[in-house]
Tab-separated table of C-alpha atoms in Angstrom:
chain	number	residue	atom	x	y	z
A	255	MET	CA	76.498	101.342	82.341
A	256	ALA	CA	76.563	97.228	83.784
A	257	TYR	CA	79.743	95.398	83.614
A	258	GLY	CA	79.989	91.634	82.927
A	259	TRP	CA	82.160	91.338	85.602
A	260	ILE	CA	79.936	93.306	88.230
A	261	GLU	CA	76.953	91.880	87.048
A	262	ALA	CA	78.584	87.640	87.198
A	263	LEU	CA	79.166	88.633	91.151
A	264	ARG	CA	75.634	90.649	92.780
A	265	GLY	CA	75.258	89.205	95.710
A	266	LEU	CA	78.138	86.693	96.111
A	267	PRO	CA	80.145	87.243	99.236
A	268	ARG	CA	83.384	86.499	97.869
A	269	MET	CA	86.162	86.591	94.253
A	270	LEU	CA	89.219	83.465	94.465
A	271	ILE	CA	91.791	83.628	91.954
A	272	GLU	CA	94.501	81.715	91.377
A	273	ALA	CA	97.816	82.881	89.057
A	274	ASP	CA	100.110	79.565	88.138
A	275	LEU	CA	103.227	81.298	87.969
A	276	LYS	CA	107.032	79.891	86.584
A	277	PRO	CA	110.310	81.542	86.966
A	278	VAL	CA	110.994	84.050	83.580
A	279	GLN	CA	113.947	81.456	82.726
A	280	GLY	CA	115.592	78.632	84.630
A	281	ASP	CA	113.418	76.655	87.171
A	282	ARG	CA	115.835	78.861	90.130
A	283	PHE	CA	114.077	82.215	92.438
A	284	GLN	CA	114.363	83.554	95.415
A	285	PRO	CA	111.707	83.885	97.466
A	286	THR	CA	110.790	86.291	100.671
A	287	GLY	CA	112.784	86.853	103.384
A	288	PHE	CA	112.398	87.343	106.727
A	289	PRO	CA	114.882	88.721	109.297
A	290	ASP	CA	116.022	86.007	112.319
A	291	LEU	CA	114.020	83.708	110.166
A	292	GLY	CA	115.116	83.678	106.568
A	293	ALA	CA	112.637	81.708	103.987
A	294	ALA	CA	109.509	80.708	104.611
A	295	THR	CA	109.582	76.889	104.429
A	296	TYR	CA	107.016	74.981	105.866
A	297	ARG	CA	105.695	71.105	105.957
A	298	LEU	CA	101.559	70.075	104.822
A	299	PRO	CA	99.962	67.628	107.012
A	300	ASP	CA	100.271	65.073	104.118
A	301	GLY	CA	104.203	65.871	104.125
A	302	THR	CA	104.927	68.187	101.184
A	303	GLU	CA	107.108	70.960	101.247
A	304	MET	CA	105.993	74.229	100.463
A	305	LEU	CA	107.891	77.484	101.066
A	306	LEU	CA	106.381	81.215	101.183
A	307	VAL	CA	107.349	83.491	97.913
A	308	GLU	CA	105.376	86.392	98.639
A	309	SER	CA	103.916	87.731	102.039
A	310	ALA	CA	100.440	89.627	102.057
A	311	GLN	CA	101.793	92.585	103.412
A	312	SER	CA	104.317	92.383	99.782
A	313	VAL	CA	101.859	91.584	97.340
A	314	ALA	CA	99.476	94.460	98.943
A	315	ASN	CA	102.046	96.677	98.594
A	316	ARG	CA	103.003	95.301	94.958
A	317	LEU	CA	99.014	95.910	94.250
A	318	GLU	CA	99.140	99.565	94.812
A	319	ALA	CA	102.620	100.084	93.181
A	320	VAL	CA	101.325	98.809	89.394
A	321	CYS	CA	98.976	102.711	90.220
A	322	TRP	CA	101.655	104.766	90.273
A	323	ASP	CA	103.324	105.477	87.368
A	324	GLU	CA	106.985	106.347	87.680
A	325	ALA	CA	108.002	107.949	84.997
A	326	ALA	CA	104.546	110.802	84.398
A	327	GLN	CA	105.227	110.870	89.046
A	328	ASP	CA	100.983	110.831	88.715
A	329	LEU	CA	98.480	107.973	89.028
A	330	ALA	CA	98.767	105.340	86.184
A	331	GLU	CA	96.843	106.650	82.755
A	332	PRO	CA	93.322	104.922	83.641
A	333	LEU	CA	93.343	106.413	87.159
A	334	ARG	CA	93.254	109.261	86.838
A	335	GLY	CA	90.608	112.357	89.048
A	336	LEU	CA	91.202	108.858	91.295
A	337	PRO	CA	91.464	110.796	94.897
A	338	TYR	CA	94.558	110.359	97.019
A	339	GLY	CA	97.092	112.080	99.975
A	340	ARG	CA	99.735	112.731	98.601
A	341	ALA	CA	102.311	115.173	101.603
A	342	ARG	CA	105.496	117.745	100.548
A	343	LEU	CA	108.187	117.165	102.728
A	344	VAL	CA	110.340	120.428	103.254
A	345	LYS	CA	113.132	120.586	106.031
A	346	ALA	CA	114.783	124.264	106.257
A	347	ASP	CA	112.026	125.781	103.793
A	348	GLU	CA	113.771	123.447	101.280
A	349	GLU	CA	110.907	120.721	99.866
A	350	PHE	CA	112.665	117.870	99.192
A	351	GLY	CA	110.758	115.517	97.886
A	352	PHE	CA	106.812	113.698	97.885
A	353	THR	CA	105.112	111.342	99.385
A	354	THR	CA	101.298	110.338	99.284
A	355	THR	CA	98.733	107.230	100.316
A	356	LEU	CA	99.374	104.681	97.389
A	357	HIS	CA	102.681	104.852	99.030
A	358	GLU	CA	102.933	105.481	102.070
A	359	ALA	CA	103.023	101.296	104.758
A	360	HIS	CA	99.871	103.084	106.371
A	361	ARG	CA	98.198	105.099	104.296
A	362	LEU	CA	96.542	108.203	105.779
A	363	ASN	CA	97.633	106.796	109.209
A	364	SER	CA	100.952	107.529	107.746
A	365	PRO	CA	103.427	110.663	110.070
A	366	TYR	CA	103.024	112.478	106.922
A	367	PHE	CA	99.873	113.027	106.772
A	368	MET	CA	99.029	112.701	110.725
A	369	LEU	CA	102.137	115.077	111.576
A	370	ALA	CA	102.064	117.438	108.605
A	371	SER	CA	102.412	121.248	109.710
A	372	GLN	CA	100.010	122.533	107.146
A	373	GLY	CA	96.688	120.992	105.027
A	374	ASP	CA	93.810	119.730	107.262
A	375	LEU	CA	93.506	115.966	104.998
A	376	LEU	CA	92.894	114.286	108.586
A	377	ASP	CA	91.400	117.025	110.282
A	378	ARG	CA	88.427	116.441	107.226
A	379	VAL	CA	88.010	113.278	107.997
A	380	GLN	CA	88.262	112.873	111.752
A	381	GLU	CA	85.624	115.446	111.379
A	382	GLU	CA	83.876	113.856	108.613
A	383	SER	CA	83.807	110.222	110.311
A	384	GLY	CA	82.763	111.355	113.292
A	385	LEU	CA	86.322	110.718	114.940
A	386	GLN	CA	87.572	111.847	118.539
A	387	GLY	CA	90.645	112.625	117.709
A	388	GLY	CA	92.582	110.755	120.574
A	389	LYS	CA	96.402	110.043	120.325
A	390	ARG	CA	96.879	112.541	117.213
A	391	GLN	CA	95.711	115.769	119.203
A	392	ARG	CA	97.827	115.172	122.482
A	393	GLN	CA	100.552	114.696	120.478
A	394	ARG	CA	99.790	118.224	118.176
A	395	SER	CA	99.184	120.532	121.234
A	396	GLY	CA	102.191	118.528	123.347
A	397	ALA	CA	100.022	116.992	126.098
A	398	GLN	CA	101.194	114.032	127.961
A	399	ASP	CA	98.049	112.389	128.649
A	400	GLU	CA	94.672	110.931	127.210
A	401	ASP	CA	91.385	113.135	128.700
A	402	ALA	CA	88.982	111.030	130.529
A	403	SER	CA	87.116	112.829	130.165
A	404	ALA	CA	86.991	112.399	126.430
A	405	ALA	CA	83.018	112.494	124.360
A	406	VAL	CA	82.907	107.985	124.112
A	407	LEU	CA	80.908	108.411	120.873
A	408	HIS	CA	78.965	106.571	118.689
A	409	PHE	CA	81.694	104.377	115.816
A	410	ASP	CA	80.105	104.636	112.226
A	411	LEU	CA	82.140	101.586	110.682
A	412	ALA	CA	80.191	102.854	107.212
A	413	ARG	CA	80.557	106.422	107.684
A	414	LEU	CA	84.211	106.261	108.120
A	415	ALA	CA	84.664	103.690	104.545
A	416	ARG	CA	82.215	106.195	103.030
A	417	THR	CA	84.339	109.380	104.308
A	418	LEU	CA	87.612	107.475	102.892
A	419	PHE	CA	86.019	105.991	99.533
A	420	LYS	CA	85.573	110.659	99.144
A	421	TYR	CA	89.850	111.144	99.482
A	422	ASP	CA	91.919	107.734	99.824
A	423	PRO	CA	89.084	104.921	98.006
A	424	ASN	CA	92.349	101.755	98.311
A	425	SER	CA	92.715	102.636	101.651
A	426	LEU	CA	89.635	101.053	101.242
A	427	LEU	CA	90.798	98.080	99.450
A	428	HIS	CA	94.328	97.214	101.691
A	429	GLY	CA	92.579	98.922	104.348
A	430	VAL	CA	94.152	101.074	107.125
A	431	PHE	CA	94.619	101.326	110.933
A	432	LEU	CA	93.378	104.956	112.096
A	433	GLU	CA	94.495	104.615	116.009
A	434	LYS	CA	95.764	108.074	116.359
A	435	LEU	CA	92.527	109.220	115.229
A	436	ASP	CA	90.349	106.492	117.211
A	437	GLY	CA	91.438	103.414	118.042
A	438	ARG	CA	88.509	101.435	116.578
A	439	ALA	CA	89.214	103.147	113.547
A	440	ARG	CA	90.038	100.529	111.772
A	441	LEU	CA	89.395	98.650	108.581
A	442	GLN	CA	90.518	94.993	107.007
A	443	ARG	CA	92.151	94.277	103.642
A	444	THR	CA	89.127	93.361	101.485
A	445	LEU	CA	92.186	92.509	99.275
A	446	SER	CA	94.208	90.080	100.075
A	447	GLY	CA	97.022	88.094	98.018
A	448	PHE	CA	100.220	86.122	98.793
A	449	ILE	CA	102.107	83.300	95.960
A	450	GLU	CA	102.878	80.279	97.993
A	451	ALA	CA	104.976	77.311	95.814
A	452	ARG	CA	104.270	73.122	96.860
A	453	GLU	CA	106.778	70.397	96.172
A	454	VAL	CA	109.898	72.970	96.820
A	455	ALA	CA	113.399	72.600	97.470
A	456	PRO	CA	116.563	74.038	98.214
A	457	ALA	CA	118.789	75.041	95.061
A	458	THR	CA	122.378	75.934	97.114
A	459	SER	CA	124.934	77.641	95.378
A	460	GLY	CA	128.142	80.523	96.300
A	461	GLY	CA	130.345	82.800	95.528
A	462	VAL	CA	133.094	84.973	96.094
A	463	LYS	CA	133.076	88.681	96.655
A	464	ASN	CA	136.641	89.692	94.746
A	465	ASP	CA	138.941	91.696	96.380
A	466	ARG	CA	142.045	91.967	93.261
A	467	ILE	CA	144.181	94.718	95.304
A	468	SER	CA	144.297	93.329	99.063
A	469	PRO	CA	142.503	89.728	99.090
A	470	SER	CA	143.599	89.266	102.444
A	471	GLY	CA	142.589	92.739	103.136
A	472	ASP	CA	140.594	93.491	106.509
A	473	THR	CA	136.929	92.560	105.331
A	474	SER	CA	134.991	94.551	107.891
A	475	LEU	CA	136.420	97.607	106.066
A	476	GLY	CA	135.450	96.389	102.796
A	477	TYR	CA	138.693	94.818	101.857
A	478	GLY	CA	139.004	91.170	101.098
A	479	ASN	CA	138.063	87.929	99.563
A	480	VAL	CA	134.446	87.206	101.298
A	481	PRO	CA	132.581	83.651	99.923
A	482	PHE	CA	128.957	83.065	100.541
A	483	SER	CA	127.008	81.256	100.463
A	484	ARG	CA	123.164	81.386	98.326
A	485	THR	CA	120.505	79.547	98.512
A	486	GLU	CA	117.138	79.550	96.020
A	487	TYR	CA	114.525	76.977	95.562
A	488	VAL	CA	113.387	74.798	93.259
A	489	ALA	CA	108.885	73.687	93.065
A	490	GLN	CA	106.917	72.165	91.058
A	491	GLN	CA	104.018	73.813	91.486
A	492	ILE	CA	104.682	78.278	92.546
A	493	THR	CA	100.281	79.757	92.975
A	494	ALA	CA	99.939	82.871	93.702
A	495	TYR	CA	96.179	84.115	95.512
A	496	PHE	CA	93.683	86.601	95.162
A	497	ASN	CA	91.274	87.165	97.520
A	498	LEU	CA	88.532	89.631	97.183
A	499	ASP	CA	85.912	90.620	100.154
A	500	LEU	CA	82.611	91.348	98.741
A	501	ALA	CA	80.638	91.729	101.549
A	502	GLN	CA	83.138	93.700	103.272
A	503	LEU	CA	82.716	96.147	100.685
A	504	ARG	CA	79.418	95.878	100.300
A	505	ALA	CA	78.307	96.677	104.264
A	506	TYR	CA	80.208	100.282	103.357
A	507	ARG	CA	77.529	101.073	101.955
A	508	LEU	CA	78.886	103.420	99.141
A	509	PRO	CA	77.340	105.964	96.724
A	510	ASP	CA	76.554	104.234	94.111
A	511	PRO	CA	79.040	103.585	91.471
A	512	GLY	CA	81.333	102.969	94.841
A	513	PHE	CA	80.762	99.240	94.757
A	514	ASP	CA	82.043	98.952	90.722
A	515	LEU	CA	84.415	100.857	91.263
A	516	LEU	CA	86.055	99.134	93.812
A	517	VAL	CA	85.465	95.702	92.572
A	518	THR	CA	86.865	96.758	89.075
A	519	LEU	CA	89.931	98.730	90.405
A	520	ALA	CA	90.821	95.867	92.032
A	521	LEU	CA	90.072	92.834	89.493
A	522	TRP	CA	93.049	96.386	87.348
A	523	LYS	CA	95.371	96.071	90.105
A	524	ILE	CA	95.409	91.926	90.023
A	525	ARG	CA	95.577	92.025	86.390
A	526	VAL	CA	98.669	94.634	85.388
A	527	PHE	CA	100.761	92.911	88.688
A	528	LEU	CA	100.443	89.330	86.423
A	529	GLU	CA	100.583	90.798	83.534
A	530	GLU	CA	104.114	93.604	84.756
A	531	GLY	CA	104.441	92.962	88.556
A	532	LEU	CA	106.198	89.634	88.790
A	533	ARG	CA	109.696	91.067	89.029
A	534	LEU	CA	109.519	91.140	92.590
A	535	ARG	CA	113.500	90.236	93.214
A	536	THR	CA	116.906	89.971	91.113
A	537	ALA	CA	116.749	86.445	92.015
A	538	CYS	CA	112.983	85.814	91.634
A	539	ASP	CA	111.671	87.424	87.867
A	540	LEU	CA	108.418	84.931	86.886
A	541	GLN	CA	105.294	85.007	84.760
A	542	CYS	CA	102.092	84.719	84.400
A	543	ARG	CA	100.800	80.652	82.931
A	544	GLU	CA	97.851	81.209	83.800
A	545	VAL	CA	94.861	82.780	85.536
A	546	ARG	CA	91.472	81.730	86.814
A	547	VAL	CA	89.001	82.125	88.715
A	548	THR	CA	87.811	80.058	91.120
A	549	LYS	CA	84.785	81.211	93.202
A	550	PRO	CA	82.171	81.777	91.602
A	551	GLU	CA	82.507	78.948	89.627
A	552	GLY	CA	82.569	79.889	85.514
A	553	ALA	CA	83.852	83.754	86.267
A	554	SER	CA	87.045	84.695	84.344
A	555	LEU	CA	89.177	87.291	84.887
A	556	PRO	CA	88.440	90.403	82.547
A	557	ASP	CA	90.808	91.118	80.610
A	558	ARG	CA	92.395	94.276	80.524
A	559	ALA	CA	91.335	96.695	77.798
A	560	ALA	CA	87.982	95.666	79.218
A	561	LEU	CA	89.266	97.034	82.228
A	562	GLU	CA	91.048	100.315	81.291
A	563	GLU	CA	88.008	101.316	79.770
A	564	ALA	CA	85.960	101.095	82.483
A	565	LEU	CA	87.640	102.592	84.813
A	566	PRO	CA	87.953	106.392	83.939
A	567	GLN	CA	84.158	106.259	83.549
A	568	LEU	CA	83.702	105.143	86.788
A	569	ILE	CA	85.976	107.355	87.972
A	570	GLU	CA	83.525	110.118	86.267
A	571	ALA	CA	80.366	108.646	87.966
A	572	CYS	CA	81.894	108.498	91.645
A	573	ARG	CA	83.540	111.975	90.590
A	574	PRO	CA	80.358	113.451	92.441
A	575	HIS	CA	81.426	112.102	96.526
A	576	PHE	CA	85.319	112.496	95.276
A	577	ALA	CA	87.430	115.475	97.043
A	578	ASP	CA	87.659	118.055	95.088
A	579	PRO	CA	90.225	118.383	93.687
A	580	PRO	CA	91.262	114.650	94.285
A	581	VAL	CA	94.744	114.964	95.785
A	582	SER	CA	94.766	116.313	98.823
A	583	GLU	CA	98.005	118.439	99.576
A	584	VAL	CA	99.410	118.304	103.183
A	585	VAL	CA	102.399	119.448	104.027
A	586	TRP	CA	105.148	118.105	106.890
A	587	SER	CA	108.300	119.619	107.511
A	588	GLU	CA	111.912	117.918	109.865
A	589	LYS	CA	110.261	121.004	112.599
A	590	ALA	CA	106.800	117.883	112.666
A	591	LYS	CA	108.992	115.356	112.994
A	592	LYS	CA	110.865	116.734	116.127
A	593	GLY	CA	107.393	118.203	117.699
A	594	SER	CA	109.010	122.170	117.369
């Protein structure tokens, strides 16, 4: 089945999207902050004061978060059937929760998958991708030194991509570095984004944590009145930017219609993030005023209903190329953490 947004992107190297944002109430907002740095402010050569509102790393996490239905503890309904990894977490022979490749910062390279005590997900990825195993094999076997006699194998990026498409296609959008299997096994993000503000100024305020019982108590123990300062910002313009690397997706040589599925999934993530995911922090609740495609000219971001109609069809069409069952389960235990 042909989809208009796919046909509009045939042969193009990338798709660029911008969205104008504003606070849902008032004008002030709180940007992301960094240890020992605080807010990331900078000045353009023409003197314009700029501010990084949300980093590429954080936007990637938020684009993954929209895929998960917390109430159902499952993928969002339009994505059901999409493969991913699930690690059951065990301590003292009691299961206390789970994590998935959608939740882990490094996806399949998370220790909860790499050092799983049960399940062969990473063994299958390693074998089907033609990777060497490297650090993971040494960690699991207890060996300390790298085997200098290990064969140096040809690394096929497209083969790795097709394997990850089978087990965890989200990794192809948000990137993964399987350095414990092979130091060459790195896929960069094909979908990236960030939010920045233009012509910004600080809005400094403050407050007091009141202790009505012991206002002059020992603050190191949590007692006493504690004054604090707070810096928020106002801006003339807040813009979210998204970049979908179509050329890299094509280079993976995915089975049909893998390319169509990943493009549609990426656009759905952007659309849902702009509609539902812009409460970045308590004091940074934004809304989308307008969204536009800047490349290619004349294109537009499909509406959510069209994308959600297409996704189940594309997932079903790709089912022969997916793991069966689509959720690959492993078990991580406290013993694995201790290396025993």
